[in-house]
Short mmCIF file of C-alpha atoms in Angstrom, two decimals:
data_model
loop_
_atom_site.label_atom_id
_atom_site.label_comp_id
_atom_site.label_asym_id
_atom_site.label_seq_id
_atom_site.Cartn_x
_atom_site.Cartn_y
_atom_site.Cartn_z
CA UNK A 1 -29.14 -12.16 5.96
CA UNK A 2 -30.15 -8.67 6.97
CA UNK A 3 -26.93 -8.12 8.96
CA UNK A 4 -24.87 -9.40 6.03
CA UNK A 5 -26.50 -6.84 3.76
CA UNK A 6 -26.05 -4.08 6.35
CA UNK A 7 -22.36 -4.98 6.61
CA UNK A 8 -22.03 -4.62 2.85
CA UNK A 9 -23.75 -1.22 2.88
CA UNK A 10 -21.74 0.01 5.89
CA UNK A 11 -18.41 -0.79 4.30
CA UNK A 12 -19.61 0.38 0.89
CA UNK A 13 -20.26 3.83 2.38
CA UNK A 14 -16.89 3.88 4.12
CA UNK A 15 -15.11 2.73 0.94
CA UNK A 16 -16.88 5.33 -1.17
CA UNK A 17 -16.17 8.32 1.05
CA UNK A 18 -12.84 7.87 2.81
CA UNK A 19 -9.95 9.58 1.15
CA UNK A 20 -6.50 8.49 2.24
CA UNK A 21 -7.49 4.87 2.83
CA UNK A 22 -6.28 2.76 5.77
CA UNK A 23 -6.05 4.67 8.99
CA UNK A 24 -8.40 7.45 7.91
CA UNK A 25 -11.22 4.91 7.70
CA UNK A 26 -10.70 3.32 11.15
CA UNK A 27 -12.58 6.09 12.87
CA UNK A 28 -15.56 5.66 10.53
CA UNK A 29 -15.57 1.89 10.98
CA UNK A 30 -15.56 2.24 14.75
CA UNK A 31 -18.43 4.71 14.66
CA UNK A 32 -20.45 2.42 12.37
CA UNK A 33 -19.93 -1.00 13.98
CA UNK A 34 -19.40 -0.02 17.64
CA UNK A 35 -21.23 3.24 18.37
CA UNK A 36 -24.09 3.05 15.88
CA UNK A 37 -24.92 -0.62 15.40
CA UNK A 38 -23.47 -2.12 18.60
CA UNK A 39 -22.29 -5.15 16.66
CA UNK A 40 -19.12 -5.49 18.71
CA UNK A 41 -17.64 -4.02 21.88
CA UNK A 42 -15.19 -1.14 21.65
CA UNK A 43 -12.33 -3.03 23.36
CA UNK A 44 -12.92 -6.05 21.18
CA UNK A 45 -12.74 -3.88 18.08
CA UNK A 46 -9.42 -2.22 18.99
CA UNK A 47 -7.88 -5.54 20.12
CA UNK A 48 -8.71 -6.91 16.71
CA UNK A 49 -7.24 -3.86 14.94
CA UNK A 50 -3.94 -4.33 16.81
CA UNK A 51 -3.61 -7.74 15.18
CA UNK A 52 -4.94 -6.68 11.77
CA UNK A 53 -2.20 -4.02 11.64
CA UNK A 54 0.44 -6.74 11.68
CA UNK A 55 -1.00 -8.63 8.72
CA UNK A 56 0.20 -8.39 5.13
CA UNK A 57 -2.15 -7.10 2.46
CA UNK A 58 -4.46 -4.12 2.17
CA UNK A 59 -5.20 -2.77 5.66
CA UNK A 60 -8.71 -1.56 4.77
CA UNK A 61 -9.55 -4.95 3.25
CA UNK A 62 -8.23 -6.82 6.30
CA UNK A 63 -10.18 -4.52 8.63
CA UNK A 64 -13.36 -5.25 6.65
CA UNK A 65 -12.67 -9.00 6.57
CA UNK A 66 -12.05 -9.38 10.31
CA UNK A 67 -14.84 -7.03 11.39
CA UNK A 68 -17.24 -8.82 9.05
CA UNK A 69 -16.09 -12.21 10.29
CA UNK A 70 -16.52 -11.28 13.95
CA UNK A 71 -20.08 -10.13 13.29
CA UNK A 72 -21.42 -12.65 10.79
CA UNK A 73 -18.80 -15.30 10.00
CA UNK A 74 -17.43 -15.97 6.54
CA UNK A 75 -20.45 -14.48 4.76
CA UNK A 76 -20.09 -11.31 6.79
CA UNK A 77 -16.38 -11.15 5.98
CA UNK A 78 -16.97 -11.44 2.25
CA UNK A 79 -19.86 -8.94 2.28
CA UNK A 80 -17.80 -6.35 4.21
CA UNK A 81 -14.76 -6.91 1.98
CA UNK A 82 -16.76 -6.50 -1.24
CA UNK A 83 -18.42 -3.40 0.19
CA UNK A 84 -15.04 -1.90 1.00
CA UNK A 85 -13.51 -2.43 -2.45
CA UNK A 86 -16.37 -2.12 -4.97
CA UNK A 87 -16.60 1.71 -4.80
CA UNK A 88 -12.84 1.99 -5.42
CA UNK A 89 -12.95 -0.38 -8.36
CA UNK A 90 -15.88 1.41 -10.03
CA UNK A 91 -14.48 4.93 -9.51
CA UNK A 92 -10.96 3.99 -10.63
CA UNK A 93 -12.25 2.15 -13.71
CA UNK A 94 -14.19 5.24 -14.79
CA UNK A 95 -11.12 7.43 -14.27
CA UNK A 96 -8.84 4.92 -16.05
CA UNK A 97 -11.11 4.81 -19.11
CA UNK A 98 -11.22 8.60 -19.23
CA UNK A 99 -7.53 9.12 -18.48
CA UNK A 100 -6.21 6.71 -21.13
CA UNK A 101 -8.22 8.63 -23.72
CA UNK A 102 -7.10 12.08 -22.62
CA UNK A 103 -3.58 11.64 -21.32
CA UNK A 104 -2.05 12.94 -24.57
CA UNK A 105 -4.16 16.08 -24.43
CA UNK A 106 -1.69 19.01 -24.11
CA UNK A 107 -3.45 20.54 -21.08
CA UNK A 108 -3.57 17.21 -19.19
CA UNK A 109 0.07 16.57 -20.13
CA UNK A 110 1.15 19.93 -18.67
CA UNK A 111 -0.78 19.33 -15.46
CA UNK A 112 0.80 15.91 -15.01
CA UNK A 113 4.30 17.21 -15.74
CA UNK A 114 3.81 19.27 -12.60
CA UNK A 115 2.27 16.41 -10.62
CA UNK A 116 4.94 13.76 -11.30
CA UNK A 117 7.78 15.30 -9.23
CA UNK A 118 5.20 15.92 -6.48
CA UNK A 119 4.37 12.19 -6.38
CA UNK A 120 8.06 11.31 -5.97
CA UNK A 121 8.15 13.48 -2.82
CA UNK A 122 4.88 11.91 -1.58
CA UNK A 123 6.59 8.50 -1.68
CA UNK A 124 9.88 9.78 -0.23
CA UNK A 125 8.12 11.17 2.84
CA UNK A 126 6.70 7.87 4.22
CA UNK A 127 10.09 6.23 3.55
CA UNK A 128 11.84 8.76 5.81
CA UNK A 129 9.05 8.49 8.40
CA UNK A 130 9.47 4.73 8.41
CA UNK A 131 13.24 5.09 8.97
CA UNK A 132 12.54 7.24 12.03
CA UNK A 133 9.73 4.99 13.26
CA UNK A 134 11.91 1.88 12.92
CA UNK A 135 14.58 3.59 15.06
CA UNK A 136 17.29 2.68 12.57
CA UNK A 137 20.74 2.94 14.20
CA UNK A 138 24.27 2.24 12.93
CA UNK A 139 23.81 -1.48 13.49
CA UNK A 140 20.38 -1.88 11.90
CA UNK A 141 21.17 0.55 9.05
CA UNK A 142 22.58 -2.43 7.15
CA UNK A 143 19.01 -3.68 6.48
CA UNK A 144 17.62 -0.66 4.60
CA UNK A 145 20.98 -0.10 2.86
CA UNK A 146 21.16 -3.72 1.69
CA UNK A 147 17.52 -3.47 0.54
CA UNK A 148 18.20 -0.34 -1.49
CA UNK A 149 21.33 -1.83 -3.12
CA UNK A 150 19.65 -5.17 -3.91
CA UNK A 151 16.53 -3.63 -5.46
CA UNK A 152 18.08 -0.62 -7.18
CA UNK A 153 21.28 -2.14 -8.58
CA UNK A 154 20.59 -5.88 -8.70
CA UNK A 155 16.88 -5.68 -9.48
CA UNK A 156 15.96 -8.19 -6.77
CA UNK A 157 12.19 -8.29 -6.30
CA UNK A 158 10.91 -6.80 -3.00
CA UNK A 159 8.92 -10.03 -2.62
CA UNK A 160 12.15 -12.03 -2.16
CA UNK A 161 13.55 -9.44 0.21
CA UNK A 162 10.47 -9.64 2.47
CA UNK A 163 10.57 -13.45 2.30
CA UNK A 164 14.27 -13.49 3.24
CA UNK A 165 13.60 -11.07 6.11
CA UNK A 166 10.86 -13.33 7.51
CA UNK A 167 12.99 -16.49 7.25
CA UNK A 168 16.07 -14.75 8.64
CA UNK A 169 14.38 -13.14 11.61
CA UNK A 170 12.37 -16.25 12.56
CA UNK A 171 15.59 -18.29 12.50
CA UNK A 172 17.39 -15.65 14.55
CA UNK A 173 14.53 -15.42 17.06
CA UNK A 174 14.54 -19.21 17.55
CA UNK A 175 18.31 -19.16 17.99
CA UNK A 176 18.37 -16.36 20.54
CA UNK A 177 15.42 -17.80 22.45
CA UNK A 178 17.16 -21.17 22.67
CA UNK A 179 20.31 -19.53 23.95
CA UNK A 180 18.28 -17.61 26.51
CA UNK A 181 16.62 -20.82 27.75
CA UNK A 182 19.97 -22.60 28.00
CA UNK A 183 21.58 -19.84 30.02
CA UNK A 184 18.58 -19.90 32.38
CA UNK A 185 18.75 -23.67 33.07
CA UNK B 1 -0.53 -14.90 -20.58
CA UNK B 2 -0.75 -11.30 -19.41
CA UNK B 3 -3.66 -12.26 -17.13
CA UNK B 4 -1.57 -15.01 -15.58
CA UNK B 5 1.32 -12.60 -15.00
CA UNK B 6 -1.02 -10.03 -13.45
CA UNK B 7 -2.48 -12.74 -11.21
CA UNK B 8 0.96 -13.91 -10.10
CA UNK B 9 2.40 -10.41 -9.53
CA UNK B 10 -0.55 -9.21 -7.42
CA UNK B 11 -0.92 -12.52 -5.57
CA UNK B 12 2.67 -12.16 -4.36
CA UNK B 13 2.10 -8.54 -3.37
CA UNK B 14 -0.99 -9.65 -1.42
CA UNK B 15 0.96 -12.35 0.41
CA UNK B 16 4.13 -10.38 1.18
CA UNK B 17 2.65 -6.89 1.33
CA UNK B 18 3.65 -6.04 4.89
CA UNK B 19 3.88 -2.46 6.08
CA UNK B 20 0.88 -0.67 4.62
CA UNK B 21 -0.05 1.16 1.43
CA UNK B 22 3.28 2.72 0.51
CA UNK B 23 5.18 -0.52 1.10
CA UNK B 24 2.80 -2.25 -1.30
CA UNK B 25 3.13 0.65 -3.70
CA UNK B 26 6.87 0.01 -3.84
CA UNK B 27 6.19 -3.65 -4.65
CA UNK B 28 3.67 -2.74 -7.35
CA UNK B 29 6.19 -0.27 -8.80
CA UNK B 30 8.86 -2.95 -8.97
CA UNK B 31 6.66 -5.62 -10.56
CA UNK B 32 4.79 -3.43 -13.05
CA UNK B 33 7.47 -0.90 -14.05
CA UNK B 34 10.84 -2.57 -13.40
CA UNK B 35 10.17 -6.27 -13.81
CA UNK B 36 7.46 -6.64 -16.46
CA UNK B 37 7.99 -3.12 -17.88
CA UNK B 38 4.32 -2.80 -18.75
CA UNK B 39 4.21 0.91 -18.00
CA UNK B 40 6.79 3.72 -17.70
CA UNK B 41 7.83 5.49 -14.50
CA UNK B 42 5.87 8.55 -15.69
CA UNK B 43 2.65 6.60 -16.19
CA UNK B 44 3.18 5.05 -12.79
CA UNK B 45 3.51 8.50 -11.19
CA UNK B 46 0.27 9.58 -12.93
CA UNK B 47 -1.53 6.51 -11.61
CA UNK B 48 -0.24 7.09 -8.06
CA UNK B 49 -1.52 10.68 -8.18
CA UNK B 50 -4.96 9.64 -9.43
CA UNK B 51 -5.14 6.77 -6.92
CA UNK B 52 -4.26 9.16 -4.11
CA UNK B 53 -6.96 11.62 -5.11
CA UNK B 54 -9.78 9.08 -5.32
CA UNK B 55 -11.49 7.51 -2.31
CA UNK B 56 -10.54 4.04 -1.15
CA UNK B 57 -7.32 2.21 -0.29
CA UNK B 58 -4.44 3.32 -2.53
CA UNK B 59 -3.23 -0.22 -3.25
CA UNK B 60 -6.69 -1.32 -4.41
CA UNK B 61 -6.85 1.76 -6.65
CA UNK B 62 -3.36 1.04 -7.97
CA UNK B 63 -4.18 -2.61 -8.70
CA UNK B 64 -7.37 -1.71 -10.55
CA UNK B 65 -5.73 1.10 -12.53
CA UNK B 66 -2.54 -0.75 -13.50
CA UNK B 67 -4.59 -3.89 -14.25
CA UNK B 68 -6.80 -1.87 -16.58
CA UNK B 69 -3.84 -0.20 -18.29
CA UNK B 70 -2.15 -3.55 -18.87
CA UNK B 71 -5.05 -5.90 -19.54
CA UNK B 72 -8.27 -3.90 -19.93
CA UNK B 73 -11.42 -4.57 -17.89
CA UNK B 74 -10.59 -8.20 -17.06
CA UNK B 75 -7.03 -7.22 -16.27
CA UNK B 76 -8.28 -4.78 -13.65
CA UNK B 77 -10.56 -7.35 -12.01
CA UNK B 78 -7.88 -10.06 -11.99
CA UNK B 79 -5.27 -7.70 -10.50
CA UNK B 80 -7.59 -6.51 -7.72
CA UNK B 81 -8.97 -9.98 -6.92
CA UNK B 82 -5.45 -11.46 -6.76
CA UNK B 83 -4.37 -8.73 -4.36
CA UNK B 84 -7.28 -9.45 -1.99
CA UNK B 85 -7.35 -13.25 -2.29
CA UNK B 86 -4.41 -14.01 0.06
CA UNK B 87 -6.04 -11.90 2.81
CA UNK B 88 -9.22 -13.95 2.51
CA UNK B 89 -7.33 -17.26 2.51
CA UNK B 90 -5.24 -16.20 5.50
CA UNK B 91 -8.36 -15.36 7.53
CA UNK B 92 -8.78 -18.77 9.14
CA UNK B 93 -5.09 -19.30 9.71
CA UNK B 94 -4.69 -15.92 11.39
CA UNK B 95 -7.77 -16.36 13.58
CA UNK B 96 -6.52 -19.75 14.74
CA UNK B 97 -2.83 -18.90 15.16
CA UNK B 98 -2.00 -15.25 15.44
CA UNK B 99 -4.75 -14.22 17.84
CA UNK B 100 -3.28 -16.68 20.33
CA UNK B 101 0.35 -15.81 19.69
CA UNK B 102 0.23 -12.07 19.18
CA UNK B 103 2.54 -11.46 22.14
CA UNK B 104 4.89 -14.20 20.98
CA UNK B 105 8.55 -13.20 20.93
CA UNK B 106 9.17 -14.55 17.43
CA UNK B 107 6.15 -12.76 15.92
CA UNK B 108 7.18 -9.49 17.56
CA UNK B 109 10.85 -9.60 16.64
CA UNK B 110 10.06 -10.55 13.02
CA UNK B 111 7.73 -7.58 12.68
CA UNK B 112 10.21 -5.19 14.23
CA UNK B 113 12.99 -6.34 11.91
CA UNK B 114 10.67 -5.87 8.97
CA UNK B 115 10.35 -2.12 9.59
CA UNK B 116 13.85 -1.00 8.48
CA UNK B 117 13.57 -3.27 5.43
CA UNK B 118 10.23 -1.73 4.47
CA UNK B 119 11.72 1.74 4.93
CA UNK B 120 14.39 0.73 2.42
CA UNK B 121 11.78 -0.63 -0.01
CA UNK B 122 9.73 2.57 -0.01
CA UNK B 123 12.91 4.62 -0.41
CA UNK B 124 13.92 2.57 -3.46
CA UNK B 125 10.52 3.17 -5.05
CA UNK B 126 11.08 6.93 -4.74
CA UNK B 127 14.64 6.52 -6.03
CA UNK B 128 13.51 4.52 -9.07
CA UNK B 129 11.03 7.26 -9.92
CA UNK B 130 13.69 9.97 -9.96
CA UNK B 131 14.31 9.81 -13.70
CA UNK B 132 14.22 12.09 -16.72
CA UNK B 133 10.58 11.25 -17.40
CA UNK B 134 9.39 12.52 -14.04
CA UNK B 135 11.86 15.43 -13.86
CA UNK B 136 11.58 16.73 -17.42
CA UNK B 137 13.41 20.00 -16.91
CA UNK B 138 16.24 18.70 -14.73
CA UNK B 139 19.68 19.86 -15.84
CA UNK B 140 22.48 22.38 -15.51
CA UNK B 141 21.09 25.03 -17.84
CA UNK B 142 17.41 24.51 -17.16
CA UNK B 143 15.02 26.10 -14.72
CA UNK B 144 14.57 22.89 -12.67
CA UNK B 145 10.97 23.63 -11.71
CA UNK B 146 10.33 19.90 -11.25
CA UNK B 147 13.05 19.74 -8.58
CA UNK B 148 11.51 22.73 -6.81
CA UNK B 149 8.04 21.10 -6.91
CA UNK B 150 9.48 17.89 -5.45
CA UNK B 151 11.38 19.71 -2.68
CA UNK B 152 8.41 21.89 -1.72
CA UNK B 153 6.05 18.90 -1.70
CA UNK B 154 8.42 17.05 0.59
CA UNK B 155 8.55 19.97 3.02
CA UNK B 156 4.77 20.32 2.78
CA UNK B 157 3.92 16.70 3.48
CA UNK B 158 6.76 15.81 5.85
CA UNK B 159 7.01 18.87 8.10
CA UNK B 160 3.90 20.96 7.48
CA UNK B 161 1.64 17.84 7.31
CA UNK B 162 -0.40 19.30 4.46
CA UNK B 163 -2.97 16.97 2.90
CA UNK B 164 -1.31 15.16 -0.07
CA UNK B 165 -4.37 15.78 -2.25
CA UNK B 166 -3.95 19.55 -1.90
CA UNK B 167 -0.27 19.21 -2.82
CA UNK B 168 -1.13 17.17 -5.93
CA UNK B 169 -3.68 19.78 -7.01
CA UNK B 170 -1.22 22.64 -6.36
CA UNK B 171 1.51 20.87 -8.35
CA UNK B 172 -0.92 20.29 -11.21
CA UNK B 173 -1.76 24.00 -11.29
CA UNK B 174 1.95 24.92 -11.25
CA UNK B 175 2.58 22.45 -14.08
CA UNK B 176 -0.25 23.93 -16.15
CA UNK B 177 1.08 27.44 -15.62
CA UNK B 178 4.81 26.92 -16.25
CA UNK B 179 5.04 24.19 -18.88
#
């Protein structure tokens, strides 16, 4: 029970003080669960993170869930997860209550007129980075282009596009693996 | 009804939210602004800025904030819980399956194909936000300060790797001074 509570507190602290979410918190998690508390081995921790990175959902939440699970099973997972998200929920709720009251205030309105075009650029930047990271070439460019056309002009939900990508690529992988096996035999 | 829609929208984002915070942000944008039209593109930009400036994962912040805007206190809790729930339910499945098959060819090729698609999704989110509400002074005979802010922010975050929070604060100050 004591470890479960400590897990909650550890992730609560990380959730309350890491700006920038996800990858910024990894370093703090490693320091807390590997270096300080010796709950898990360093290699074990980074092996786990490699897999957690592939999962859908909130990366910080998944990191908390799997670290918690490794240390104290399901109860540990839930404690770590709650610890990681409760500070966010409380802080954001306070801001939301305040913001909805004051958003029509002329000063706030002027400030946010400046911030809005900035946010557009903040979203554009990871999109371009992802293009580079995915090594998009003339052949694979069809995927992002089709995505943009489907969502922007035909209002197809991103959920369906991800689903179609999974089904399509699993089918293609099976097909090409089969062909590879046949040509070997 | 609105609670049920919030639950369904965020449950789907939790299940199919591959590719990190910004990929999920593009899904949230689509569901909340384009599909259900609960909030405008301007309000969405405000919420992104505030979520970026506060500690914690941006998608959790976004879920709580949009949930609160749409359905009050319970709306915020339902949105956030629905976003996290799939991760919790997938825990056992992933531990049993994926940890054994992480080097599997199919798993790897699926994830690598997902990347260009996610790049497209995030790009669309930015595209959908380029409207008159977010660029209030855009036009032939106007001073186009909003365009300048956007361009400078892009240079700042993409090439100069300046902390986004500093860029948000700087843009807010510029907005206060010029508008």
